[in-house]
């Protein structure tokens, strides 16, 4: 025993020395000194960083949410065009931590940095000045200072937004077309993105009812803002009440509010429509999701940089992605299952029906409105405001505070 | 030339700061019982560990039947037929007796255990040598004596014919000791050779053929038992004349120091009371001995007096002050010094240095701390003074880690600490347990000296010699009660034994006690 | 034995001291961990393994500010775990105490109006109190009801976390529902930065190191430290010596909790490199990882406050280097594994200690024979 042990020890020590050897051999590249002056090493030896870098927000890369959606766009484009790419996890989920991750990415040689989500708004505001030669793709956000006093998108930043009303439209349309007539909407706070989802949802339901030749008032929608984006018992109770009042499916549109709604749905045996990303993986109750085309938009912007030389299309401003450029939609693929049917949780609504309605948005024949006039300071619309503002007839709306 | 089976020639073994064995030669004849005698820390265990392959000697050689052998580990020793019963048994508590015996040499066929075969061999050995064991009992469930038999069977099972017994009697009852002696004689008749480590002279005189004496790491000599006496052996061991009786004047009892009234203490293990309404007094200038067979409530009673355990009823007064509800620290301040029964568990923080242990009862006194900061220099000089005064031996003096010290010196450190502390009552619980004659003599002298200084001494002892020689008054405890108060000058050992076994009582005969 | 440096006697005196062997054991554990970490990198991406590994090892030197910045909270939780461990208490509740400290600091930061220079100081003290409170309860339960502190402190991790999440979410001033996290703390509540470019490193690292030194002094020079260690080594002997076990248990847990609480405060009160920004807390029902990293830090530092200073800096150093290595095309998860391997090997340092002592003995014996 002792002999074996000493042999192991000696081995370890030898290896350690060997390790020291390697260390000294490769101690060439000074990594991560102050970012602004570092000229990225030439990309020949394969020992430097990647050209396209994605900084993850708080979660992991396989979060089935913003990180994963955006990363899929990066991978698709980069692999097709043989560009080095990687994702970087910030050491700390704070503005400074995100900025530090950007610093690291730049020092590693990144030329294009993709940042998914509004959490990057403040860090990008700093970075766009700090790294004028690096291009930033900021998804679902707009650079601004920490105190929200100044909004500025410089020419090296593309601020990508999504036409939520179109996404909501598709969800509302699909639900009614699939035979649901009692719908619910649970938004978080009445902020523009959430409002747009909700208005689109109502308009989509109206359009589907019209297409189906249904009578006026044959579709009912309970419309509600929770006032938060949290998973709370109150939100769950609200959802449960809505289901008990006969609502068949709720469009849960407010971050973690979705979790409350899904919990209520699985208890009530009812359905949920997800938001932002395909939430079918979170719960069996999710029939579809009003998603943002994260991957497609990233792909499109990267294409403008590397292939079509049209960065100016996106540079220095806020660009809405919509059906016309695959920027919104319902999920059409099941992740990790090439043969999976993303529409399998609908009763009858299928890919063909989806393509048909999608076309009407893409070609501009249908243009759901994004904003309506609302008296309330918090942005809470009344039933009448919704009815008149969105031109609802087949759909009757009841609001709930 | 004599025919030696094992020879250890000029063995030298050093440890940091100490030479444990210095040029020691030991020769073992076939079929003899050879005692290895020495005080604690004389180097007996080290020498045997060298023989058993646990340590490697820096100098010297080991021969078996005249051939030089290398013993690098216990397996080498084992293959040379050397087996050892350690002072602290090396048994797996949750295994059965049989499993422990065959551990490491399990008979197997294609990896399957052949327990039946093993059982037959074990039972045959057990019968042959009168080593009665229940092969299926769990080790944790059987008595210490039985555990020792398991250790012996382990050696026999491995066909060892050179058997080392390291202080085998320290843990045994007198009856078990007699049995063990008989078993050892049986082995010797069989032609097995025995090395018997001990510091108990009586045992050597009764069982050994020859004896090698070590003192402070050096070999003093080897003697034939039939040509020697206890006195000579002890002189060789300690280096001076030892008196086996305690010299003391007649006690001069004065005021009551400790008064215990109707104290009852609940048992830790059962619903019954371990101590049932005990009352007694200890006066200044006398040594009162609580005698009794182990487990008759002495431990619990002392715990109640020192505050380590809560009592369910009764009162305790120290010099007239009620300390029934006082904390341990308060009792200590009030003048109780306590030499605890288990010096490793209670008496010392073994991982602390000697000096830190010496101030264990006093570190908080202004002498040793200021504003919560310990005065290192004062602690050091105080420790050095006590080390010198009480002759506490250790490798590195005050900064020795206490764990590395011998048992006798650890006990001396505790005694130094407790005696030097300002006190009125000294409680000494089995203060000489496991110690050699030199240390025992020293401790007895200290107890008497302490008495003569006018302190009250409460001694708890299981050793009849100690009870008879040291005390001025004997209180016998039996099943949680004091059943007799005896005068050691008038009572015989036999009569004391009757009290201890509950056959006689002269106190509280008809008294009823609430359970 | 010509070589004086490695002569047996010298080796003996060197290795004789306990501190030396503990230190060497920790070092050896680290070396072993590094080798395995290197192997992981070789397997993951052989081409860049050498350079990547050198970044893991040395990359931190180019980001010293961040090394110290990230070392601060885990230094505090490491001290918390290590200090309690000296008394034989396993404070697995550092995480909850940390979260509590963070909340208290944050609360004062948002809700109290305190003059500028003083605001962050009060916040830090609030964090200390928050942690103490949360350490105190398992301490009291342990001392008075003999409830195992491991169980209570694990439960208090969850109770603390959920409580803080709830309190944050229900506070309109602190919480920004839109962003599902707290608002930016006022600049006056943030700790003064040390002004290192691109780094949040601030005065808290100095405070933390001073605290570590104070703890060292407490443990080794005071009666309280004497009692504490005695209880840790042998609670029976400490009881025998009349030490107030209950008081010491509670006091130790209060101090341990306070240390973790300070860690949380230091974390949340860190200044931001971006003007007007700050650290934020997102109430997402996740237990603070820094509390658990503290266990590894304490293990690697052998529960010695001074050792813990170095172990926290070492772990932070490896993590910062790891981030730089990830720029070479290593997935962050691979780097996480490499770092975890290195840190967890450090946990073996205790086992290594014994093995190493044997190894040295072997060398010595050979030396003696030669």
CSV table of C-alpha atoms in Angstrom, one decimal, chain A:
chain,number,residue,atom,x,y,z
A,1,UNK,CA,0.0,0.0,0.0
A,2,UNK,CA,2.7,2.4,1.0
A,3,UNK,CA,4.7,1.6,-2.1
A,4,UNK,CA,1.7,2.2,-4.4
A,5,UNK,CA,1.1,5.4,-2.6
A,6,UNK,CA,4.6,6.7,-3.0
A,7,UNK,CA,4.6,5.7,-6.7
A,8,UNK,CA,1.4,7.7,-7.2
A,9,UNK,CA,3.0,10.6,-5.3
A,10,UNK,CA,6.1,10.6,-7.5
A,11,UNK,CA,3.9,10.4,-10.6
A,12,UNK,CA,2.0,13.4,-9.4
A,13,UNK,CA,5.0,15.4,-8.8
A,14,UNK,CA,6.5,14.5,-12.2
A,15,UNK,CA,3.3,15.5,-13.8
A,16,UNK,CA,3.2,18.7,-11.9
A,17,UNK,CA,6.6,19.6,-13.2
A,18,UNK,CA,5.6,18.6,-16.7
A,19,UNK,CA,2.6,20.9,-16.2
A,20,UNK,CA,4.8,23.7,-15.2
A,21,UNK,CA,6.7,23.1,-18.4
A,22,UNK,CA,3.6,23.6,-20.5
A,23,UNK,CA,2.7,26.7,-18.6
A,24,UNK,CA,5.9,28.5,-19.4
A,25,UNK,CA,5.8,27.4,-23.1
A,26,UNK,CA,2.5,29.0,-23.7
A,27,UNK,CA,2.6,32.0,-21.5
A,28,UNK,CA,2.7,34.2,-24.6
A,29,UNK,CA,-0.7,35.8,-24.9
A,30,UNK,CA,-1.5,38.5,-22.4
A,31,UNK,CA,-5.1,37.9,-21.8
A,32,UNK,CA,-7.6,40.5,-20.8
A,33,UNK,CA,-5.6,43.6,-20.0
A,34,UNK,CA,-7.5,46.7,-20.5
A,35,UNK,CA,-9.8,46.2,-23.5
A,36,UNK,CA,-9.7,49.4,-25.4
A,37,UNK,CA,-6.1,49.2,-26.4
A,38,UNK,CA,-5.8,45.5,-27.1
A,39,UNK,CA,-5.5,44.7,-30.7
A,40,UNK,CA,-7.1,41.3,-31.2
A,41,UNK,CA,-4.5,38.8,-32.2
A,42,UNK,CA,-4.7,37.6,-35.7
A,43,UNK,CA,-7.0,34.8,-36.2
A,44,UNK,CA,-4.6,32.2,-37.7
A,45,UNK,CA,-3.4,29.9,-35.1
A,46,UNK,CA,-6.8,29.0,-33.7
A,47,UNK,CA,-5.6,30.0,-30.3
A,48,UNK,CA,-7.4,33.3,-30.1
A,49,UNK,CA,-11.0,33.9,-29.3
A,50,UNK,CA,-14.0,33.8,-31.6
A,51,UNK,CA,-15.2,36.4,-34.0
A,52,UNK,CA,-18.9,36.3,-33.0
A,53,UNK,CA,-19.6,36.1,-29.3
A,54,UNK,CA,-22.9,35.8,-27.5
A,55,UNK,CA,-23.0,36.9,-23.9
A,56,UNK,CA,-25.6,34.9,-22.0
A,57,UNK,CA,-27.9,36.7,-19.6
A,58,UNK,CA,-28.5,35.2,-16.2
A,59,UNK,CA,-29.4,31.7,-17.4
A,60,UNK,CA,-27.6,28.9,-19.2
A,61,UNK,CA,-27.2,28.6,-22.9
A,62,UNK,CA,-29.9,25.8,-23.0
A,63,UNK,CA,-32.5,27.9,-21.2
A,64,UNK,CA,-35.1,27.3,-24.0
A,65,UNK,CA,-35.5,31.0,-23.8
A,66,UNK,CA,-33.6,34.1,-25.0
A,67,UNK,CA,-30.1,32.6,-24.7
A,68,UNK,CA,-30.9,29.5,-26.6
A,69,UNK,CA,-33.1,31.2,-29.2
A,70,UNK,CA,-30.4,33.8,-30.1
A,71,UNK,CA,-27.6,31.3,-29.9
A,72,UNK,CA,-29.3,29.1,-32.5
A,73,UNK,CA,-29.3,32.0,-34.9
A,74,UNK,CA,-25.6,32.6,-34.3
A,75,UNK,CA,-24.7,28.9,-34.7
A,76,UNK,CA,-26.7,28.6,-37.9
A,77,UNK,CA,-25.2,31.6,-39.6
A,78,UNK,CA,-21.6,31.0,-38.3
A,79,UNK,CA,-21.5,27.4,-39.3
A,80,UNK,CA,-22.9,28.1,-42.8
A,81,UNK,CA,-20.3,30.8,-43.2
A,82,UNK,CA,-17.5,29.2,-41.3
A,83,UNK,CA,-17.0,32.0,-38.8
A,84,UNK,CA,-15.6,31.3,-35.3
A,85,UNK,CA,-18.3,31.8,-32.7
A,86,UNK,CA,-18.8,31.1,-29.0
A,87,UNK,CA,-20.9,32.1,-26.0
A,88,UNK,CA,-19.5,33.7,-22.9
A,89,UNK,CA,-21.1,33.4,-19.5
A,90,UNK,CA,-20.7,36.6,-17.4
A,91,UNK,CA,-19.0,36.1,-14.1
A,92,UNK,CA,-21.7,38.1,-12.4
A,93,UNK,CA,-25.3,38.9,-13.4
A,94,UNK,CA,-25.0,42.7,-13.0
A,95,UNK,CA,-24.6,45.6,-15.4
A,96,UNK,CA,-20.9,45.7,-14.6
A,97,UNK,CA,-20.6,41.9,-14.9
A,98,UNK,CA,-22.2,42.1,-18.4
A,99,UNK,CA,-19.8,44.9,-19.3
A,100,UNK,CA,-16.9,42.8,-18.0
A,101,UNK,CA,-18.0,39.9,-20.2
A,102,UNK,CA,-18.1,42.2,-23.2
A,103,UNK,CA,-14.6,43.4,-22.2
A,104,UNK,CA,-13.5,39.8,-22.2
A,105,UNK,CA,-15.2,39.0,-25.4
A,106,UNK,CA,-13.5,42.0,-27.1
A,107,UNK,CA,-10.1,41.1,-25.7
A,108,UNK,CA,-10.7,37.6,-27.0
A,109,UNK,CA,-11.1,39.0,-30.5
A,110,UNK,CA,-14.8,39.3,-30.9
A,111,UNK,CA,-15.9,41.5,-33.8
A,112,UNK,CA,-19.6,41.0,-33.4
A,113,UNK,CA,-21.3,40.6,-30.0
A,114,UNK,CA,-24.8,39.4,-29.6
A,115,UNK,CA,-26.6,40.3,-26.3
A,116,UNK,CA,-30.0,38.7,-25.8
A,117,UNK,CA,-32.5,40.6,-23.7
A,118,UNK,CA,-33.2,43.9,-22.1
A,119,UNK,CA,-30.7,43.3,-19.3
A,120,UNK,CA,-28.0,44.4,-21.7
A,121,UNK,CA,-29.5,47.8,-22.3
A,122,UNK,CA,-27.3,49.6,-19.9
A,123,UNK,CA,-24.1,47.6,-20.5
A,124,UNK,CA,-24.4,48.1,-24.2
A,125,UNK,CA,-24.9,51.8,-23.8
A,126,UNK,CA,-21.4,51.8,-22.1
A,127,UNK,CA,-19.9,49.4,-24.5
A,128,UNK,CA,-21.0,51.1,-27.7
A,129,UNK,CA,-18.7,54.0,-26.8
A,130,UNK,CA,-16.0,51.9,-25.3
A,131,UNK,CA,-15.6,49.7,-28.4
A,132,UNK,CA,-16.5,51.7,-31.4
A,133,UNK,CA,-15.1,49.1,-33.7
A,134,UNK,CA,-17.2,46.2,-32.4
A,135,UNK,CA,-20.7,45.6,-33.6
A,136,UNK,CA,-23.4,44.9,-31.1
A,137,UNK,CA,-26.7,43.1,-31.7
A,138,UNK,CA,-29.0,43.9,-28.8
A,139,UNK,CA,-32.1,41.9,-28.8
A,140,UNK,CA,-35.3,43.1,-27.4
A,141,UNK,CA,-33.8,46.2,-25.9
A,142,UNK,CA,-32.6,49.7,-26.6
A,143,UNK,CA,-29.3,51.1,-25.1
A,144,UNK,CA,-29.8,53.7,-22.4
A,145,UNK,CA,-28.1,55.0,-19.3
A,146,UNK,CA,-28.7,53.5,-15.9
A,147,UNK,CA,-31.1,56.3,-14.9
A,148,UNK,CA,-33.1,56.0,-18.1
A,149,UNK,CA,-32.3,59.7,-18.8
A,150,UNK,CA,-30.5,59.1,-22.1
A,151,UNK,CA,-31.4,56.7,-24.9
A,152,UNK,CA,-28.9,56.5,-27.6
A,153,UNK,CA,-28.1,53.8,-30.2
A,154,UNK,CA,-24.8,54.4,-31.8
A,155,UNK,CA,-23.9,53.3,-35.3
A,156,UNK,CA,-22.2,50.2,-34.1
A,157,UNK,CA,-25.3,48.9,-32.4
A,158,UNK,CA,-28.4,47.2,-33.8
A,159,UNK,CA,-31.3,47.4,-31.5
A,160,UNK,CA,-33.7,44.6,-32.4
A,161,UNK,CA,-37.3,44.8,-31.4
A,162,UNK,CA,-40.2,42.5,-32.3
A,163,UNK,CA,-43.7,43.2,-33.5
A,164,UNK,CA,-45.4,41.6,-30.5
A,165,UNK,CA,-48.8,42.5,-31.9
A,166,UNK,CA,-48.2,40.2,-34.9
A,167,UNK,CA,-47.1,37.4,-32.6
A,168,UNK,CA,-50.1,37.9,-30.4
A,169,UNK,CA,-52.3,38.1,-33.5
A,170,UNK,CA,-51.1,34.7,-34.6
A,171,UNK,CA,-51.8,33.2,-31.2
A,172,UNK,CA,-55.3,34.6,-31.0
A,173,UNK,CA,-56.0,33.6,-34.5
A,174,UNK,CA,-54.8,30.0,-33.9
A,175,UNK,CA,-56.8,29.6,-30.7
A,176,UNK,CA,-60.1,30.7,-32.2
A,177,UNK,CA,-59.5,28.8,-35.4
A,178,UNK,CA,-58.8,25.7,-33.3
A,179,UNK,CA,-62.3,26.0,-31.8
A,180,UNK,CA,-61.6,27.9,-28.5
A,181,UNK,CA,-64.2,30.5,-27.9
A,182,UNK,CA,-63.6,31.4,-24.3
A,183,UNK,CA,-60.2,33.0,-24.1
A,184,UNK,CA,-58.2,34.8,-21.4
A,185,UNK,CA,-55.3,37.2,-21.4
A,186,UNK,CA,-53.0,37.7,-18.4
A,187,UNK,CA,-50.4,40.3,-19.1
A,188,UNK,CA,-47.8,41.4,-16.6
A,189,UNK,CA,-47.5,45.1,-16.4
A,190,UNK,CA,-49.2,47.2,-19.1
A,191,UNK,CA,-45.9,48.1,-20.8
A,192,UNK,CA,-45.7,48.5,-24.6
A,193,UNK,CA,-44.5,45.0,-25.3
A,194,UNK,CA,-47.2,43.4,-23.2
A,195,UNK,CA,-49.9,45.7,-24.5
A,196,UNK,CA,-48.9,44.9,-28.1
A,197,UNK,CA,-49.1,41.2,-27.4
A,198,UNK,CA,-52.6,41.6,-25.9
A,199,UNK,CA,-54.0,43.8,-28.6
A,200,UNK,CA,-52.6,41.5,-31.3
A,201,UNK,CA,-54.2,38.6,-29.5
A,202,UNK,CA,-57.6,40.2,-29.6
A,203,UNK,CA,-57.3,41.2,-33.2
A,204,UNK,CA,-56.2,37.7,-34.2
A,205,UNK,CA,-59.2,36.2,-32.4
A,206,UNK,CA,-61.5,38.7,-34.1
A,207,UNK,CA,-60.0,37.8,-37.5
A,208,UNK,CA,-60.3,34.1,-37.0
A,209,UNK,CA,-63.9,34.5,-35.9
A,210,UNK,CA,-64.6,36.4,-38.9
A,211,UNK,CA,-62.9,33.9,-41.1
A,212,UNK,CA,-65.0,31.2,-39.5
A,213,UNK,CA,-68.2,33.2,-40.1
A,214,UNK,CA,-69.1,33.3,-36.5
A,215,UNK,CA,-71.8,35.5,-35.0
A,216,UNK,CA,-71.0,38.8,-33.2
A,217,UNK,CA,-70.1,38.2,-29.6
A,218,UNK,CA,-69.5,34.5,-30.1
A,219,UNK,CA,-65.9,34.7,-28.7
A,220,UNK,CA,-65.4,36.1,-25.2
A,221,UNK,CA,-62.1,37.2,-23.8
A,222,UNK,CA,-61.3,38.1,-20.2
A,223,UNK,CA,-58.5,40.7,-20.3
A,224,UNK,CA,-56.2,41.2,-17.3
A,225,UNK,CA,-53.0,42.8,-16.3
A,226,UNK,CA,-51.4,41.3,-13.1
A,227,UNK,CA,-49.2,44.3,-12.4
A,228,UNK,CA,-46.1,42.3,-11.9
A,229,UNK,CA,-44.0,39.7,-13.7
A,230,UNK,CA,-43.8,37.3,-10.8
A,231,UNK,CA,-44.9,33.8,-10.0
A,232,UNK,CA,-47.3,34.5,-7.1
A,233,UNK,CA,-50.2,32.8,-5.5
A,234,UNK,CA,-52.4,35.7,-6.4
A,235,UNK,CA,-51.6,35.2,-10.0
A,236,UNK,CA,-52.3,31.6,-9.8
A,237,UNK,CA,-55.6,32.2,-8.0
A,238,UNK,CA,-56.6,34.7,-10.7
A,239,UNK,CA,-55.8,32.2,-13.4
A,240,UNK,CA,-57.8,29.6,-11.5
A,241,UNK,CA,-60.8,31.8,-11.2
A,242,UNK,CA,-60.7,32.6,-14.9
A,243,UNK,CA,-60.6,28.9,-15.7
A,244,UNK,CA,-63.5,28.3,-13.3
A,245,UNK,CA,-65.5,31.0,-15.1
A,246,UNK,CA,-65.2,28.9,-18.2
A,247,UNK,CA,-62.0,30.2,-19.9
A,248,UNK,CA,-60.5,27.5,-22.0
A,249,UNK,CA,-57.2,28.9,-22.7
A,250,UNK,CA,-55.2,31.8,-21.2
A,251,UNK,CA,-52.5,33.7,-23.1
A,252,UNK,CA,-50.0,34.2,-20.3
A,253,UNK,CA,-47.9,37.1,-21.2
A,254,UNK,CA,-45.7,38.3,-18.4
A,255,UNK,CA,-42.5,36.5,-17.6
A,256,UNK,CA,-42.9,34.3,-14.5
A,257,UNK,CA,-46.7,35.0,-14.5
A,258,UNK,CA,-46.7,32.1,-17.0
A,259,UNK,CA,-45.6,29.7,-14.3
A,260,UNK,CA,-48.5,30.6,-12.2
A,261,UNK,CA,-50.9,30.3,-15.1
A,262,UNK,CA,-49.4,26.9,-16.1
A,263,UNK,CA,-49.8,25.7,-12.5
A,264,UNK,CA,-53.4,26.8,-12.5
A,265,UNK,CA,-54.0,25.2,-15.9
A,266,UNK,CA,-52.7,21.8,-15.0
A,267,UNK,CA,-54.9,21.8,-11.9
A,268,UNK,CA,-57.9,22.9,-13.9
A,269,UNK,CA,-57.1,20.7,-16.9
A,270,UNK,CA,-57.1,23.8,-19.1
A,271,UNK,CA,-54.7,25.3,-21.7
A,272,UNK,CA,-52.1,28.0,-21.9
A,273,UNK,CA,-50.5,30.0,-24.7
A,274,UNK,CA,-46.9,30.8,-23.9
A,275,UNK,CA,-45.0,33.9,-24.8
A,276,UNK,CA,-41.6,35.2,-26.1
A,277,UNK,CA,-40.1,31.7,-26.7
A,278,UNK,CA,-41.6,28.3,-27.2
A,279,UNK,CA,-42.8,27.3,-23.8
A,280,UNK,CA,-44.1,23.9,-24.7
A,281,UNK,CA,-41.2,22.4,-22.7
A,282,UNK,CA,-42.3,24.1,-19.5
A,283,UNK,CA,-45.7,22.5,-19.3
A,284,UNK,CA,-48.0,20.1,-21.1
A,285,UNK,CA,-50.7,22.6,-20.9
A,286,UNK,CA,-49.0,25.0,-23.4
A,287,UNK,CA,-50.6,24.5,-26.8
A,288,UNK,CA,-48.5,27.1,-28.6
A,289,UNK,CA,-46.5,30.2,-27.9
A,290,UNK,CA,-46.5,33.7,-29.3
A,291,UNK,CA,-42.8,33.9,-29.9
A,292,UNK,CA,-40.2,36.4,-31.0
A,293,UNK,CA,-38.0,35.2,-33.9
A,294,UNK,CA,-34.8,35.5,-32.0
A,295,UNK,CA,-32.8,33.2,-34.1
A,296,UNK,CA,-34.1,34.5,-37.4
A,297,UNK,CA,-33.4,38.1,-36.4
A,298,UNK,CA,-29.9,37.4,-35.3
A,299,UNK,CA,-29.3,35.5,-38.5
A,300,UNK,CA,-30.7,38.4,-40.6
A,301,UNK,CA,-28.5,41.0,-38.9
A,302,UNK,CA,-25.4,38.8,-39.1
A,303,UNK,CA,-26.1,38.3,-42.8
A,304,UNK,CA,-26.2,42.1,-43.2
A,305,UNK,CA,-22.8,42.3,-41.7
A,306,UNK,CA,-21.0,39.5,-43.4
A,307,UNK,CA,-22.8,38.9,-46.6
A,308,UNK,CA,-25.0,41.6,-47.9
A,309,UNK,CA,-22.8,44.4,-46.5
A,310,UNK,CA,-25.9,46.2,-45.4
A,311,UNK,CA,-25.2,46.8,-41.7
A,312,UNK,CA,-26.6,50.3,-42.2
A,313,UNK,CA,-30.1,48.7,-42.4
A,314,UNK,CA,-29.9,48.0,-38.7
A,315,UNK,CA,-27.1,50.3,-37.5
A,316,UNK,CA,-27.8,53.0,-34.9
A,317,UNK,CA,-31.5,52.4,-34.6
A,318,UNK,CA,-34.3,50.4,-33.4
A,319,UNK,CA,-35.6,47.8,-35.9
A,320,UNK,CA,-38.8,45.9,-35.5
A,321,UNK,CA,-38.8,42.4,-36.7
A,322,UNK,CA,-42.1,41.1,-37.9
A,323,UNK,CA,-43.7,38.4,-40.0
A,324,UNK,CA,-42.2,39.8,-43.1
A,325,UNK,CA,-38.7,38.9,-42.0
A,326,UNK,CA,-39.6,35.9,-39.9
A,327,UNK,CA,-39.2,38.1,-36.8
A,328,UNK,CA,-42.3,36.7,-35.0
A,329,UNK,CA,-44.4,33.6,-35.2
A,330,UNK,CA,-45.7,30.5,-33.5
A,331,UNK,CA,-43.2,27.6,-33.1
A,332,UNK,CA,-43.1,25.3,-36.1
A,333,UNK,CA,-40.4,23.0,-34.9
A,334,UNK,CA,-39.9,20.9,-31.8
A,335,UNK,CA,-36.4,21.4,-30.4
A,336,UNK,CA,-34.4,18.2,-30.5
A,337,UNK,CA,-36.9,16.3,-32.6
A,338,UNK,CA,-36.6,16.9,-36.3
A,339,UNK,CA,-39.9,14.9,-37.0
A,340,UNK,CA,-41.8,16.5,-34.1
A,341,UNK,CA,-45.0,18.3,-34.9
A,342,UNK,CA,-45.1,21.7,-33.1
A,343,UNK,CA,-48.9,21.8,-33.7
A,344,UNK,CA,-49.7,18.5,-32.1
A,345,UNK,CA,-51.3,20.2,-29.1
A,346,UNK,CA,-53.9,21.9,-31.3
A,347,UNK,CA,-57.1,20.0,-32.0
A,348,UNK,CA,-57.3,20.9,-35.7
A,349,UNK,CA,-55.1,23.9,-36.3
A,350,UNK,CA,-52.0,22.8,-38.3
A,351,UNK,CA,-49.0,24.0,-40.2
A,352,UNK,CA,-51.0,24.6,-43.3
A,353,UNK,CA,-53.5,26.8,-41.6
A,354,UNK,CA,-50.7,28.6,-39.8
A,355,UNK,CA,-48.8,29.3,-43.1
A,356,UNK,CA,-52.0,30.7,-44.5
A,357,UNK,CA,-52.5,33.2,-41.7
A,358,UNK,CA,-48.8,34.0,-41.5
A,359,UNK,CA,-48.9,35.0,-45.2
A,360,UNK,CA,-51.6,37.6,-44.6
A,361,UNK,CA,-49.2,39.2,-42.0
A,362,UNK,CA,-46.1,38.8,-44.1
A,363,UNK,CA,-47.6,40.3,-47.2
A,364,UNK,CA,-49.1,43.2,-45.3
A,365,UNK,CA,-52.7,42.4,-46.1
A,366,UNK,CA,-53.3,42.3,-42.4
A,367,UNK,CA,-51.7,44.9,-40.2
A,368,UNK,CA,-52.7,44.5,-36.5
A,369,UNK,CA,-52.4,47.8,-34.6
A,370,UNK,CA,-49.7,48.0,-31.9
A,371,UNK,CA,-51.1,50.9,-29.8
A,372,UNK,CA,-54.5,52.4,-29.0
A,373,UNK,CA,-55.5,55.4,-27.0
A,374,UNK,CA,-55.9,54.7,-23.4
A,375,UNK,CA,-57.0,57.0,-20.7
A,376,UNK,CA,-55.6,55.2,-17.7
A,377,UNK,CA,-52.1,56.4,-16.6
A,378,UNK,CA,-51.0,52.8,-15.9
A,379,UNK,CA,-52.0,51.7,-19.4
A,380,UNK,CA,-54.9,49.6,-18.3
A,381,UNK,CA,-57.4,49.7,-21.1
A,382,UNK,CA,-61.1,49.5,-20.5
A,383,UNK,CA,-63.3,47.1,-22.5
A,384,UNK,CA,-64.7,49.9,-24.5
A,385,UNK,CA,-61.3,51.3,-25.4
A,386,UNK,CA,-60.3,47.9,-26.6
A,387,UNK,CA,-63.5,47.4,-28.5
A,388,UNK,CA,-63.4,50.6,-30.3
A,389,UNK,CA,-59.6,50.9,-30.6
A,390,UNK,CA,-59.2,47.4,-32.0
A,391,UNK,CA,-62.5,47.2,-33.9
A,392,UNK,CA,-63.8,44.2,-32.2
A,393,UNK,CA,-67.2,42.8,-33.0
A,394,UNK,CA,-67.1,39.0,-32.9
A,395,UNK,CA,-65.1,39.2,-29.7
A,396,UNK,CA,-66.5,40.6,-26.5
A,397,UNK,CA,-64.0,41.7,-23.9
A,398,UNK,CA,-64.4,41.8,-20.2
A,399,UNK,CA,-61.6,43.5,-18.3
A,400,UNK,CA,-60.6,42.4,-14.8
A,401,UNK,CA,-58.5,44.5,-12.5
